[in-house]
């Protein structure tokens, strides 16, 4: 039997130190950790962790939201663990799915976490809509005027090299290609 930990923070600037300390204190033999947003399905360390676990092992995390993107995803992970005979512990919320009370607590907290995420999204969308009503513009500002885009197209059509177009208009190679493609000019 092994005690395996999983720690995650959402961005590179955040520290895993607190989670790592808690997982070490809980007696984890191995800890998988990564700095990736929870909204992405592509989390290589989580995948490796879940593949490593064997019957009789215990998966330990510090908080529910460190493990999954949604209640559905969380429930699926925990059900998969249960089917494989792997126990699940959440240290900060005192959840241990080997007990009936731990299972109930887990399901309640998972639902609350998803509810909070949905409320946060709703507020964000309301804020964006309100800002747009006030005239706030979102997205990138155009780097070139319409006249410059016409001139860029003419430069390229007359044979100007991509690197020279980049230098003249102070834009990236990707921007040059995007503008040319938008205007059906194929950069040889």
Short mmCIF file of C-alpha atoms in Angstrom, two decimals:
data_model
loop_
_atom_site.label_atom_id
_atom_site.label_comp_id
_atom_site.label_asym_id
_atom_site.label_seq_id
_atom_site.Cartn_x
_atom_site.Cartn_y
_atom_site.Cartn_z
CA UNK A 1 0.00 0.00 0.00
CA UNK A 2 1.28 3.44 -0.98
CA UNK A 3 0.09 6.90 -0.09
CA UNK A 4 0.27 9.01 -3.22
CA UNK A 5 -0.17 12.78 -3.26
CA UNK A 6 -1.24 15.13 -6.01
CA UNK A 7 -0.71 18.90 -5.87
CA UNK A 8 -1.62 21.56 -8.42
CA UNK A 9 -1.60 25.32 -8.71
CA UNK A 10 -3.17 27.25 -11.57
CA UNK A 11 -0.25 29.34 -12.75
CA UNK A 12 3.52 29.40 -12.90
CA UNK A 13 3.70 32.30 -10.45
CA UNK A 14 1.95 30.38 -7.68
CA UNK A 15 3.76 28.16 -5.21
CA UNK A 16 3.17 24.46 -4.56
CA UNK A 17 5.00 24.69 -1.23
CA UNK A 18 1.98 24.73 1.11
CA UNK A 19 0.33 21.76 -0.62
CA UNK A 20 3.62 19.84 -0.73
CA UNK A 21 4.15 20.42 3.02
CA UNK A 22 0.64 19.14 3.82
CA UNK A 23 1.05 16.08 1.60
CA UNK A 24 4.45 15.27 3.12
CA UNK A 25 2.96 15.72 6.61
CA UNK A 26 0.18 13.26 5.67
CA UNK A 27 2.88 10.68 4.87
CA UNK A 28 2.79 10.58 1.08
CA UNK A 29 5.38 8.23 -0.38
CA UNK A 30 5.23 9.87 -3.81
CA UNK A 31 3.86 13.27 -4.82
CA UNK A 32 2.86 14.32 -8.34
CA UNK A 33 2.67 18.06 -8.89
CA UNK A 34 2.07 20.52 -11.69
CA UNK A 35 1.42 24.17 -12.45
CA UNK A 36 -1.53 24.11 -14.84
CA UNK A 37 -5.05 25.48 -14.80
CA UNK A 38 -7.70 23.09 -13.58
CA UNK A 39 -9.86 23.84 -16.57
CA UNK A 40 -7.57 21.99 -18.94
CA UNK A 41 -8.04 18.30 -19.50
CA UNK A 42 -4.37 17.90 -20.46
CA UNK A 43 -2.63 17.51 -17.09
CA UNK A 44 0.25 15.07 -17.57
CA UNK A 45 1.14 14.73 -13.88
CA UNK A 46 -2.47 13.96 -12.90
CA UNK A 47 -2.63 11.38 -15.66
CA UNK A 48 0.65 9.81 -14.50
CA UNK A 49 -0.57 9.83 -10.90
CA UNK A 50 -3.86 8.11 -11.74
CA UNK A 51 -2.03 5.51 -13.85
CA UNK A 52 0.47 4.84 -11.04
CA UNK A 53 -2.16 4.09 -8.37
CA UNK A 54 -2.82 0.44 -7.52
CA UNK A 55 -5.40 -1.44 -5.45
CA UNK A 56 -4.94 -0.64 -1.76
CA UNK A 57 -3.25 2.72 -2.42
CA UNK A 58 -4.54 6.02 -1.09
CA UNK A 59 -4.71 9.19 -3.21
CA UNK A 60 -4.30 12.32 -1.09
CA UNK A 61 -4.98 15.91 -2.15
CA UNK A 62 -5.28 19.06 -0.04
CA UNK A 63 -8.47 20.51 -1.57
CA UNK A 64 -11.10 19.15 -3.94
CA UNK A 65 -10.59 21.90 -6.53
CA UNK A 66 -6.94 20.84 -6.99
CA UNK A 67 -8.04 17.57 -8.62
CA UNK A 68 -10.84 18.16 -11.13
CA UNK A 69 -12.40 20.63 -13.59
CA UNK A 70 -16.03 19.98 -12.63
CA UNK A 71 -18.22 17.95 -10.32
CA UNK A 72 -18.72 15.46 -13.14
CA UNK A 73 -14.96 15.10 -13.66
CA UNK A 74 -14.31 14.83 -9.92
CA UNK A 75 -17.04 12.23 -9.42
CA UNK A 76 -15.72 10.22 -12.38
CA UNK A 77 -12.18 10.22 -10.96
CA UNK A 78 -13.35 9.18 -7.49
CA UNK A 79 -15.65 6.47 -8.90
CA UNK A 80 -12.76 5.13 -11.01
CA UNK A 81 -10.57 5.08 -7.89
CA UNK A 82 -13.26 3.26 -5.92
CA UNK A 83 -13.67 0.62 -8.66
CA UNK A 84 -9.91 0.00 -8.57
CA UNK A 85 -9.91 -0.32 -4.76
CA UNK A 86 -8.10 2.97 -4.19
CA UNK A 87 -9.04 5.19 -1.25
CA UNK A 88 -9.33 8.97 -1.52
CA UNK A 89 -8.49 11.59 1.10
CA UNK A 90 -8.83 15.39 1.03
CA UNK A 91 -6.83 16.79 3.95
CA UNK A 92 -8.21 20.36 4.24
CA UNK A 93 -11.85 19.27 4.06
CA UNK A 94 -11.49 16.16 6.24
CA UNK A 95 -12.82 13.83 3.55
CA UNK A 96 -12.08 10.15 3.61
CA UNK A 97 -14.19 8.18 1.13
CA UNK A 98 -13.71 4.93 3.02
CA UNK A 99 -16.46 6.07 5.41
CA UNK A 100 -20.15 6.83 4.70
CA UNK A 101 -19.76 10.29 6.25
CA UNK A 102 -16.70 10.97 4.11
CA UNK A 103 -18.61 9.98 0.97
CA UNK A 104 -21.51 12.28 1.86
CA UNK A 105 -19.18 15.18 2.67
CA UNK A 106 -17.32 14.62 -0.59
CA UNK A 107 -20.50 14.79 -2.69
CA UNK A 108 -21.78 17.91 -0.92
CA UNK A 109 -18.48 19.78 -1.24
CA UNK A 110 -18.05 18.78 -4.88
CA UNK A 111 -21.50 20.21 -5.67
CA UNK A 112 -20.73 23.44 -3.81
CA UNK A 113 -17.39 23.82 -5.63
CA UNK A 114 -19.11 23.49 -9.01
CA UNK A 115 -21.85 25.93 -7.95
CA UNK A 116 -19.22 28.51 -6.93
CA UNK A 117 -17.44 28.11 -10.28
CA UNK A 118 -20.70 28.64 -12.19
CA UNK A 119 -21.56 31.73 -10.12
CA UNK A 120 -18.07 33.15 -10.77
CA UNK A 121 -18.51 32.60 -14.54
CA UNK A 122 -21.93 34.23 -14.44
CA UNK A 123 -20.55 37.30 -12.64
CA UNK A 124 -17.67 37.54 -15.09
CA UNK A 125 -20.03 37.44 -18.08
CA UNK A 126 -22.27 40.07 -16.46
CA UNK A 127 -19.24 42.29 -15.87
CA UNK A 128 -18.10 41.92 -19.47
CA UNK A 129 -21.59 42.74 -20.77
CA UNK A 130 -21.78 45.81 -18.52
CA UNK A 131 -18.36 47.00 -19.68
CA UNK A 132 -19.34 46.53 -23.34
CA UNK A 133 -22.51 48.58 -22.72
CA UNK A 134 -20.24 51.36 -21.45
CA UNK A 135 -18.19 51.19 -24.63
CA UNK A 136 -15.22 49.18 -23.39
CA UNK A 137 -13.60 47.27 -26.26
CA UNK A 138 -12.22 43.78 -25.68
CA UNK A 139 -9.61 41.95 -27.71
CA UNK A 140 -6.52 43.17 -29.48
CA UNK A 141 -6.33 46.54 -31.10
CA UNK A 142 -5.48 46.50 -34.79
CA UNK A 143 -1.77 47.04 -35.22
CA UNK A 144 -2.15 48.43 -38.74
CA UNK A 145 -4.58 50.87 -40.29
CA UNK A 146 -6.66 49.87 -43.32
CA UNK A 147 -4.30 51.91 -45.49
CA UNK A 148 -1.26 50.11 -44.10
CA UNK A 149 -2.89 46.73 -44.75
CA UNK A 150 -3.49 47.70 -48.39
CA UNK A 151 0.12 48.86 -48.66
CA UNK A 152 1.38 45.64 -47.00
CA UNK A 153 -0.58 43.58 -49.52
CA UNK A 154 0.89 45.61 -52.39
CA UNK A 155 4.41 45.23 -50.97
CA UNK A 156 4.07 41.48 -50.74
CA UNK A 157 2.42 41.14 -54.16
CA UNK A 158 5.33 43.07 -55.68
CA UNK A 159 7.75 40.54 -54.15
CA UNK A 160 8.87 42.06 -50.84
CA UNK A 161 10.27 39.35 -48.55
CA UNK A 162 8.28 38.38 -45.44
CA UNK A 163 11.16 39.43 -43.15
CA UNK A 164 11.20 42.85 -44.82
CA UNK A 165 7.42 43.19 -44.44
CA UNK A 166 7.82 42.30 -40.74
CA UNK A 167 10.49 44.98 -40.28
CA UNK A 168 8.64 47.67 -42.24
CA UNK A 169 5.35 47.28 -40.33
CA UNK A 170 6.84 46.15 -36.99
CA UNK A 171 4.64 43.06 -36.80
CA UNK A 172 5.33 39.37 -36.22
CA UNK A 173 5.62 36.74 -38.91
CA UNK A 174 2.31 35.23 -37.73
CA UNK A 175 0.60 38.63 -38.14
CA UNK A 176 1.99 39.02 -41.66
CA UNK A 177 0.75 35.58 -42.69
CA UNK A 178 -2.64 36.17 -41.04
CA UNK A 179 -3.13 39.47 -42.88
CA UNK A 180 -2.02 38.02 -46.21
CA UNK A 181 -4.30 35.01 -45.82
CA UNK A 182 -7.20 37.26 -44.86
CA UNK A 183 -6.69 39.10 -48.16
CA UNK A 184 -6.12 35.94 -50.21
CA UNK A 185 -2.48 36.70 -50.92
CA UNK A 186 -0.40 33.57 -50.71
CA UNK A 187 3.05 34.20 -49.27
CA UNK A 188 5.27 31.88 -51.34
#
